[in-house]
Short mmCIF file of C-alpha atoms in Angstrom, two decimals:
data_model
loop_
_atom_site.label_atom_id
_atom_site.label_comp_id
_atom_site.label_asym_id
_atom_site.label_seq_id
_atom_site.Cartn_x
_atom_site.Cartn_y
_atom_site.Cartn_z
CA UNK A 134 19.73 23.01 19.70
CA UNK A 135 19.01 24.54 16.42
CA UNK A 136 16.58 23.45 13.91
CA UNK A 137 19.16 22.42 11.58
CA UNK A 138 20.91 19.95 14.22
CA UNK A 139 17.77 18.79 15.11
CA UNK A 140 16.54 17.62 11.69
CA UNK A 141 19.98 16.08 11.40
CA UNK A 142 19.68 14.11 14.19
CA UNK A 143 16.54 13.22 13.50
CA UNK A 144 17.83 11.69 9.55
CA UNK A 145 21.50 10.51 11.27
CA UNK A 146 19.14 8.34 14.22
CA UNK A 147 15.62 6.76 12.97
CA UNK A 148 13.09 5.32 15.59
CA UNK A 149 13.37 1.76 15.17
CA UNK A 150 9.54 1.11 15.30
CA UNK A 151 8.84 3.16 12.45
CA UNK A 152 6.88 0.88 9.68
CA UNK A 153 7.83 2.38 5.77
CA UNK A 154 4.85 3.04 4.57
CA UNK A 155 3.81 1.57 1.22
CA UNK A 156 1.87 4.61 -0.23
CA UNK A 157 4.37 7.69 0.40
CA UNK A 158 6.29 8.78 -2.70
CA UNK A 159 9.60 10.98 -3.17
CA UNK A 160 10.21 14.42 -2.55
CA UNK A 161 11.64 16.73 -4.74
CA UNK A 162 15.31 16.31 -4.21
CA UNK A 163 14.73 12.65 -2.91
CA UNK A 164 15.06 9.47 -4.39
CA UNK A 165 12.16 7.47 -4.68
CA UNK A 166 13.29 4.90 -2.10
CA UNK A 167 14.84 7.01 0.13
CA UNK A 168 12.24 9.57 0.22
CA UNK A 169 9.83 6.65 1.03
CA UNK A 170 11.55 5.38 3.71
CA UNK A 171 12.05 8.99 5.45
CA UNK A 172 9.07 9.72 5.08
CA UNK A 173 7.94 6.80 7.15
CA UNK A 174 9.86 7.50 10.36
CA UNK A 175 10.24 11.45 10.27
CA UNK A 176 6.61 11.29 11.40
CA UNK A 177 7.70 9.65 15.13
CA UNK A 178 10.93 11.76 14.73
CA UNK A 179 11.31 14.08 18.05
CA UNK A 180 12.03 17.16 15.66
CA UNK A 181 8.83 16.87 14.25
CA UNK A 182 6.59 18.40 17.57
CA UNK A 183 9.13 21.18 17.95
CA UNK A 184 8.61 21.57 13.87
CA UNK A 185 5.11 21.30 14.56
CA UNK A 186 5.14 24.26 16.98
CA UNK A 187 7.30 25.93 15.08
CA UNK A 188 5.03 26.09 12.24
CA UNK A 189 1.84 26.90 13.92
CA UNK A 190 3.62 30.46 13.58
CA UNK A 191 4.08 30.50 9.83
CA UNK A 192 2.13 30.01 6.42
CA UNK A 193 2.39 27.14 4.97
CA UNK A 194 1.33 27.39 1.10
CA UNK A 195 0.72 24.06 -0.51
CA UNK A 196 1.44 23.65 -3.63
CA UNK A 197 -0.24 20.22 -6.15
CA UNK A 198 -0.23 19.50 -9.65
CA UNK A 199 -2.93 16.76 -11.01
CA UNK A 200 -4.77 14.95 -8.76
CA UNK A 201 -4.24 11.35 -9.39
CA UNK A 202 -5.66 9.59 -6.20
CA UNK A 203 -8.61 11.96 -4.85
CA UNK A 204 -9.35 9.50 -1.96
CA UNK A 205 -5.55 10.24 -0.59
CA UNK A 206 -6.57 13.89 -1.38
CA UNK A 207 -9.14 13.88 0.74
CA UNK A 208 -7.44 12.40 3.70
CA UNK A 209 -5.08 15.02 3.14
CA UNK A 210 -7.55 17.95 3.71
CA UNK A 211 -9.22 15.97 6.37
CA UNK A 212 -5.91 16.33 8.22
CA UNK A 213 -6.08 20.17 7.28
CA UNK A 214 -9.71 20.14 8.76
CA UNK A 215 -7.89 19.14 12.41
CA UNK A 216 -4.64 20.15 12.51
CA UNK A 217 -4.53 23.84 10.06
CA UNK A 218 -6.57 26.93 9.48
CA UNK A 219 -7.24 26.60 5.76
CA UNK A 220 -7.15 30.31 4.22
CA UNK A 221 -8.12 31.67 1.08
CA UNK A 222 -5.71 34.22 -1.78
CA UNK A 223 -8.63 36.46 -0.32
CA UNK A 224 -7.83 35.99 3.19
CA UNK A 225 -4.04 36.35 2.41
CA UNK A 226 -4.63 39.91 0.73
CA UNK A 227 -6.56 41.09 3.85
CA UNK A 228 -3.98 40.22 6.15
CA UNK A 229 -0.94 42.25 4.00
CA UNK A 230 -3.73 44.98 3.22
CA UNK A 231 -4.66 45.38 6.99
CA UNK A 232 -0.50 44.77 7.92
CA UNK A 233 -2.51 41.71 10.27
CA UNK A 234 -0.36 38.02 10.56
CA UNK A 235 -3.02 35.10 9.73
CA UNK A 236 -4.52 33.17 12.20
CA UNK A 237 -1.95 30.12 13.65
CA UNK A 238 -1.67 27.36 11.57
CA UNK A 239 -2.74 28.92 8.11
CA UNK A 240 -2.59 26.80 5.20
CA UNK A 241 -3.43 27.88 1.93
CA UNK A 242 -4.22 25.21 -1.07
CA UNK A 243 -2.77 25.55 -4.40
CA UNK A 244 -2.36 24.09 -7.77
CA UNK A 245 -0.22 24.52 -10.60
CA UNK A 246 -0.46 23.48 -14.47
CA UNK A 247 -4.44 22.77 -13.13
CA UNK A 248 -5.56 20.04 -15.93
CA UNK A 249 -9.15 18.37 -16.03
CA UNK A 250 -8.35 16.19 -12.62
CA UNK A 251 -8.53 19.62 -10.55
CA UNK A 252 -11.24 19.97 -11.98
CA UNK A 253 -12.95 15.99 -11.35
CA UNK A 254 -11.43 15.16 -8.76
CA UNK A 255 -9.91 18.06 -6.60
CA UNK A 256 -12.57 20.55 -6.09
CA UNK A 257 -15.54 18.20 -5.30
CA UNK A 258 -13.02 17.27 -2.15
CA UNK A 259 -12.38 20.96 -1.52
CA UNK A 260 -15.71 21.89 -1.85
CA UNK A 261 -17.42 19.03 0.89
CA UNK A 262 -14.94 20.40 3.23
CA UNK A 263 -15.26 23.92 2.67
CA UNK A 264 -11.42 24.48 1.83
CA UNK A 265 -10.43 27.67 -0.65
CA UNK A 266 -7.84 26.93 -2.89
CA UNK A 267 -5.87 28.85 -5.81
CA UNK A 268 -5.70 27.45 -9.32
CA UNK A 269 -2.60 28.92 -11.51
CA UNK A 270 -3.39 28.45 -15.23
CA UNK A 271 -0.93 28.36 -18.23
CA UNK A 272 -3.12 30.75 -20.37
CA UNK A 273 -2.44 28.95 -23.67
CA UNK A 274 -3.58 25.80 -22.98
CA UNK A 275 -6.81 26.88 -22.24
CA UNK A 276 -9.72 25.77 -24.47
CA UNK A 277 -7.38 23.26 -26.35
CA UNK A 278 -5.99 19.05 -26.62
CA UNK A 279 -2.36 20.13 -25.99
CA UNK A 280 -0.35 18.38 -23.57
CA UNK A 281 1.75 20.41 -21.27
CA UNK A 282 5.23 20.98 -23.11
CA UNK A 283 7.22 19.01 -21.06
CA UNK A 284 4.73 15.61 -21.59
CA UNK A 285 5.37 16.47 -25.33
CA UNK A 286 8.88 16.54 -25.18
CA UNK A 287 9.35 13.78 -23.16
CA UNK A 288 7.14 11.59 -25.47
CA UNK A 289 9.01 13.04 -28.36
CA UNK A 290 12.47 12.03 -27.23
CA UNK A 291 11.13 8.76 -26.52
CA UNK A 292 9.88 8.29 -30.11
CA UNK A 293 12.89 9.22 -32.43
CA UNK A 294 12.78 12.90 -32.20
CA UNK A 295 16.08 15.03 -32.36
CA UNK A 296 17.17 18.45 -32.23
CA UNK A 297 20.51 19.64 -32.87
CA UNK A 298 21.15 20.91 -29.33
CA UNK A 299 19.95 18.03 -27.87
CA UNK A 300 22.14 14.91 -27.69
CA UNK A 301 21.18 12.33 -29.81
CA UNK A 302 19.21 9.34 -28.23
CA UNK A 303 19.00 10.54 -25.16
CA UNK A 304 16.78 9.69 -22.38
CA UNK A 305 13.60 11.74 -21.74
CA UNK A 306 14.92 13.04 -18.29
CA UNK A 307 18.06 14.13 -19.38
CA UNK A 308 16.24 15.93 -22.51
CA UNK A 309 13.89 17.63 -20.18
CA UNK A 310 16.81 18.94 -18.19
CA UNK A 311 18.69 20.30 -21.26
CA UNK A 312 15.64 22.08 -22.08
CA UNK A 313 14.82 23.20 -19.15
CA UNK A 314 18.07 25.20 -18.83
CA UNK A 315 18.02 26.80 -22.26
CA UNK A 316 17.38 30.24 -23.27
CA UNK A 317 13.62 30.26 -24.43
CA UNK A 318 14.30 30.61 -27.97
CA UNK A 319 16.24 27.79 -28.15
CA UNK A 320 13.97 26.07 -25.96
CA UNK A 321 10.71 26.54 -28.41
CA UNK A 322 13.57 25.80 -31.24
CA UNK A 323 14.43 22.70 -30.16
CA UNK A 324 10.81 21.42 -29.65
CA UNK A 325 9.92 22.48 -32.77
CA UNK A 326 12.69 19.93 -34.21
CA UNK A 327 11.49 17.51 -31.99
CA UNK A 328 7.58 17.86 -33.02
CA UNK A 329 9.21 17.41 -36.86
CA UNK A 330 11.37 14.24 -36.49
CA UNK A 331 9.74 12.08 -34.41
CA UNK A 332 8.03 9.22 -35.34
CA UNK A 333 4.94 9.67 -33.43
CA UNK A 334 2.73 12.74 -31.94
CA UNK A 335 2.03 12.81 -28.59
CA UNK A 336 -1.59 12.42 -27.51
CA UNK A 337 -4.03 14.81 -26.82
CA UNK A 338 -4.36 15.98 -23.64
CA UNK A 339 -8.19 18.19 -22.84
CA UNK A 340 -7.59 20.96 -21.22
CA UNK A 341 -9.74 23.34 -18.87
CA UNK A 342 -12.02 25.55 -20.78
CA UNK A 343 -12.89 28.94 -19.59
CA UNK A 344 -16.01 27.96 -18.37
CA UNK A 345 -14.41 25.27 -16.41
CA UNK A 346 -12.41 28.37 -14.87
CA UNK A 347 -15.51 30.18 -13.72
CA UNK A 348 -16.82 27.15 -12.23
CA UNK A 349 -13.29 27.34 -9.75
CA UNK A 350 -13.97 30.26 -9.39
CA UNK A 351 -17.69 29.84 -8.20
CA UNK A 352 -16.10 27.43 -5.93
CA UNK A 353 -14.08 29.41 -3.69
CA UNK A 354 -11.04 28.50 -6.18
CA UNK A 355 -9.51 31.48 -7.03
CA UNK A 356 -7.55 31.53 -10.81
CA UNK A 357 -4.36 32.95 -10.89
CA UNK A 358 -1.73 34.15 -13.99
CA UNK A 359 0.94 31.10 -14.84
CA UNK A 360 2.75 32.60 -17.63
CA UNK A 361 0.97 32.04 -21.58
CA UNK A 362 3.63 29.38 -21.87
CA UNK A 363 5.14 28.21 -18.92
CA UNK A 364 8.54 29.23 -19.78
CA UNK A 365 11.61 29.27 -17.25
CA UNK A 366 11.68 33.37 -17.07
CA UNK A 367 14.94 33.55 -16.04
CA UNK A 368 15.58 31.94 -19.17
CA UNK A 369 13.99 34.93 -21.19
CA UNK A 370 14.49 38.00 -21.86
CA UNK A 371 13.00 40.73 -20.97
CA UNK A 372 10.31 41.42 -24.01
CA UNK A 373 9.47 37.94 -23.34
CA UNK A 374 8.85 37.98 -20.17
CA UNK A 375 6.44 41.19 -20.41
CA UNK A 376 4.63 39.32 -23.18
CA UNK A 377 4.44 36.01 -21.17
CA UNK A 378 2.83 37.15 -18.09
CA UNK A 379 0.67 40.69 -19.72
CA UNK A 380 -0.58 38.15 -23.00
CA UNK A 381 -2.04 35.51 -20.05
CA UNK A 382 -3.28 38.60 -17.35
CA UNK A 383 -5.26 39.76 -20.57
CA UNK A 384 -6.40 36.39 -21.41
CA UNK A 385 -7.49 35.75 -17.67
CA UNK A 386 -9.44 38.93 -17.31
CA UNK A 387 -11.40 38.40 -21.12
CA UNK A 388 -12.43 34.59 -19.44
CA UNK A 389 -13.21 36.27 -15.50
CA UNK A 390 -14.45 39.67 -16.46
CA UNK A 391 -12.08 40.19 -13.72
CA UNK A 392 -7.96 41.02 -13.50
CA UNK A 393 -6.45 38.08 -11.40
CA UNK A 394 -4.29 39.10 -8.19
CA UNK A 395 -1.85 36.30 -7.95
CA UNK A 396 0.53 34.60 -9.82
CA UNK A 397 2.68 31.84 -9.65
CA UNK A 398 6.13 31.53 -11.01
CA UNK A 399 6.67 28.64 -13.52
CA UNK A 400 10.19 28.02 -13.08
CA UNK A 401 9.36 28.08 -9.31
CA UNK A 402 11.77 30.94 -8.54
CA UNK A 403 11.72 34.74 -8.51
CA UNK A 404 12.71 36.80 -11.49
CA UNK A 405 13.14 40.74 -10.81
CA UNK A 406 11.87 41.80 -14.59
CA UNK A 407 8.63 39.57 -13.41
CA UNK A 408 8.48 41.25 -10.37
CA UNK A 409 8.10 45.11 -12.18
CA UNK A 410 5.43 43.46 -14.64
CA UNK A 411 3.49 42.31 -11.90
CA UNK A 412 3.41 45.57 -9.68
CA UNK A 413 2.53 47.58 -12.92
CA UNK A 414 -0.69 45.05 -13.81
CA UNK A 415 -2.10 45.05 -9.82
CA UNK A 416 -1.47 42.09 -8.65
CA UNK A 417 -0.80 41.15 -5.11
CA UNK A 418 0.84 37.87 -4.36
CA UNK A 419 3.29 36.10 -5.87
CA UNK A 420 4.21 32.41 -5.29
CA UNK A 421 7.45 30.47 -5.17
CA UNK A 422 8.36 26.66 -5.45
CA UNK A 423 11.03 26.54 -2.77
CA UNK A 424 9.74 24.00 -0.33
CA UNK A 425 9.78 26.15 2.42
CA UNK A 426 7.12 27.64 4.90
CA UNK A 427 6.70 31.31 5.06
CA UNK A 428 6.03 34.22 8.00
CA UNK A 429 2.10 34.77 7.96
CA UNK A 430 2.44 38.43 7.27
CA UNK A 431 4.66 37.53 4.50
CA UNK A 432 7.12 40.42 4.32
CA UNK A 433 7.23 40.25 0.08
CA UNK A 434 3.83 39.55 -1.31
CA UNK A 435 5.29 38.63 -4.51
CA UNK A 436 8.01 36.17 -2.76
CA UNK A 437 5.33 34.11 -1.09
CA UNK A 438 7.30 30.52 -0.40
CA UNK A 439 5.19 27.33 -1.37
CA UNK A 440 5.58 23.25 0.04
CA UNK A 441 5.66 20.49 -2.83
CA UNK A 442 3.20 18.08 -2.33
CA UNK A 443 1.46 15.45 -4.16
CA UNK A 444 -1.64 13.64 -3.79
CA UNK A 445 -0.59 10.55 -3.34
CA UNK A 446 1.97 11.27 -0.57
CA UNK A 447 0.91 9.46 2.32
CA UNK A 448 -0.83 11.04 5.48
CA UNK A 449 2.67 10.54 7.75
CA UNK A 450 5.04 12.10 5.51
CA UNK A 451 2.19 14.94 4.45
CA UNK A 452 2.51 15.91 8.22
CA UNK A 453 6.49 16.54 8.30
CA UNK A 454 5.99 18.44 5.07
CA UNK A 455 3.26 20.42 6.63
CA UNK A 456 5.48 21.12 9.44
CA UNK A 457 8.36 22.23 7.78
CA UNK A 458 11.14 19.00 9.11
CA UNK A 459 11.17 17.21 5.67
CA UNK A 460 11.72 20.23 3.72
CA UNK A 461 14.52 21.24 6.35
CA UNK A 462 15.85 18.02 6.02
CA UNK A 463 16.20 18.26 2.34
CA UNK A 464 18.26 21.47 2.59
CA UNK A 465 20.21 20.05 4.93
CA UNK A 466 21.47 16.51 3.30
CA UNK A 467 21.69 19.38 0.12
CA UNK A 468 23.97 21.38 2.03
CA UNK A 469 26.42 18.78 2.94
CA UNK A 470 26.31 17.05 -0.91
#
């Protein structure tokens, strides 16, 4: 039976002892009910040992945001502690340097967008249980009260602001998309219209300074390039895309005293002009956001695939994300929409 059969099996017939359980949230792709619920009984699905063994032969790169409940956090890396080898960007260089796979199991840590709650909460976790991790930083924020664009926006629709390519009154989610999947000069257009006609500015937001940077660094976190802007690249061109991820390497390497090696893509997905930047400046991984796992000799360093997670998703569901069935279930119920 494939893997794909299996997972649907496993969504088409639940266990009928399986309890929801009241702290899991949605997956990307899922609705927040139904992602509760599946998360509940996936756990006692029979896919998820054969997902289990499956991924004791693949990398499984993590990736967070903010860390909004650290005690959930930390039951989260406690799991790590038993059931994964936690690895380091270090440890994943070695292993494509020296053409080696990483040890079974390997899990590396991640963050994007890192705000001050990495920083609070996150790292004193990581650091009691002697996890590395990888922190990718929007280079402009750095130092400053800004809130990350899409907050702004969001706020902005929701107090009276307009833009002429944006529909009028409409709600924060749907402005966010229409954003989203603009070229980048309308994109920093349209919130500029926003910022002007709304009634009210958003609030400040404090950022990580660059000392805060060298502490994760000190830490075993290593910091990694995120774009100046967090832009969709694929929604640039190409001028803007050298400037985007060369203006936040140098940025980086003036806070460091040394170049970072990895990078993370802020639209999540892979962009060939990005690519050619990235080989040119050094570095040696690149990350996704396509909820998958990924071969521990990953055959393109810059294509390295990455699992959404959050901290508050609850210790059953974290475990069929960590083994690969709820993402596989995702693609599948996407496949047949």
């Amino acid at each position: 039976m494939s893997y794909a059969t299996t997972a649907a099996a496993a969504v088409c017939a639940p266990p009928q002892h399986a309890v929801p359980s009241s702290g899991s949230t949605a997956a990307p792709g899922l609705s927040r009910g139904r992602g509760r619920d599946r998360g509940s009984w996936l756990r006692f699905s029979p896919a998820q040992p054969l997902f289990r063994a499956r991924a004791a032969q693949r990398l499984a790169v993590l990736a967070y945001h903010g860390i909004t409940e650290p005690a959930s956090f930390g039951a989260q890396l406690d799991r790590l502690r038993r059931l994964a080898t936690p690895v380091s960007v270090r440890d994943v260089e070695r292993s494509l340097a020296e053409g080696r796979p990483l040890p079974p199991r390997s899990v590396l840590v991640t963050f994007d967008d890192p705000d001050r709650t990495v920083l609070r909460h996150a790292l004193p976790e990581l650091v009691a249980r002697r996890i590395p991790a990888a922190a990718f930083v929007i280079a402009e924020l750095v130092g400053t009260e800004k809130p990350f664009w899409w907050h702004e926006a969001a706020f902005l629709a929701r107090h009276g602001g307009r833009a002429r390519m944006l529909p009028g009154g409409g709600a924060p989610e749907r402005v966010l998309a229409l954003l989203k999947a603009m070229p980048d000069p309308d994109r920093r257009r349209s919130l500029a219209e926003l910022r002007v006609s709304a009634h009210r500015r958003p609030p400040a937001q404090e950022q990580l300074r660059p000392e805060d940077l060298r502490v994760l660094r000190e830490a075993d976190v290593s910091v990694g390039n995120h774009t100046l802007g967090h832009p969709s690249l694929r929604r640039c061109d190409e001028a803007t895309v050298h400037a985007e991820i060369v203006g936040a390497h140098r940025a980086l390497t003036g806070w460091l005293g040394e170049a970072p090696t990895a990078f993370a893509y802020p639209d999540g997905g892979f962009d060939e002009r990005a690519d050619a930047v990235l080989r040119r400046l050094g570095y040696r991984l690149g990350f996704l956001s396509d909820h998958r796992l990924g071969p521990r000799l990953p055959g393109h360093p810059l294509r390295i695939s990455r699992l959404q997670v959050d901290s508050t998703t609850s210790t059953r569901r974290f475990d069929t994300i960590l083994s690969g069935l709820e993402p596989a279930v995702q693609r599948l119920l996407g496949a047949q929409a």
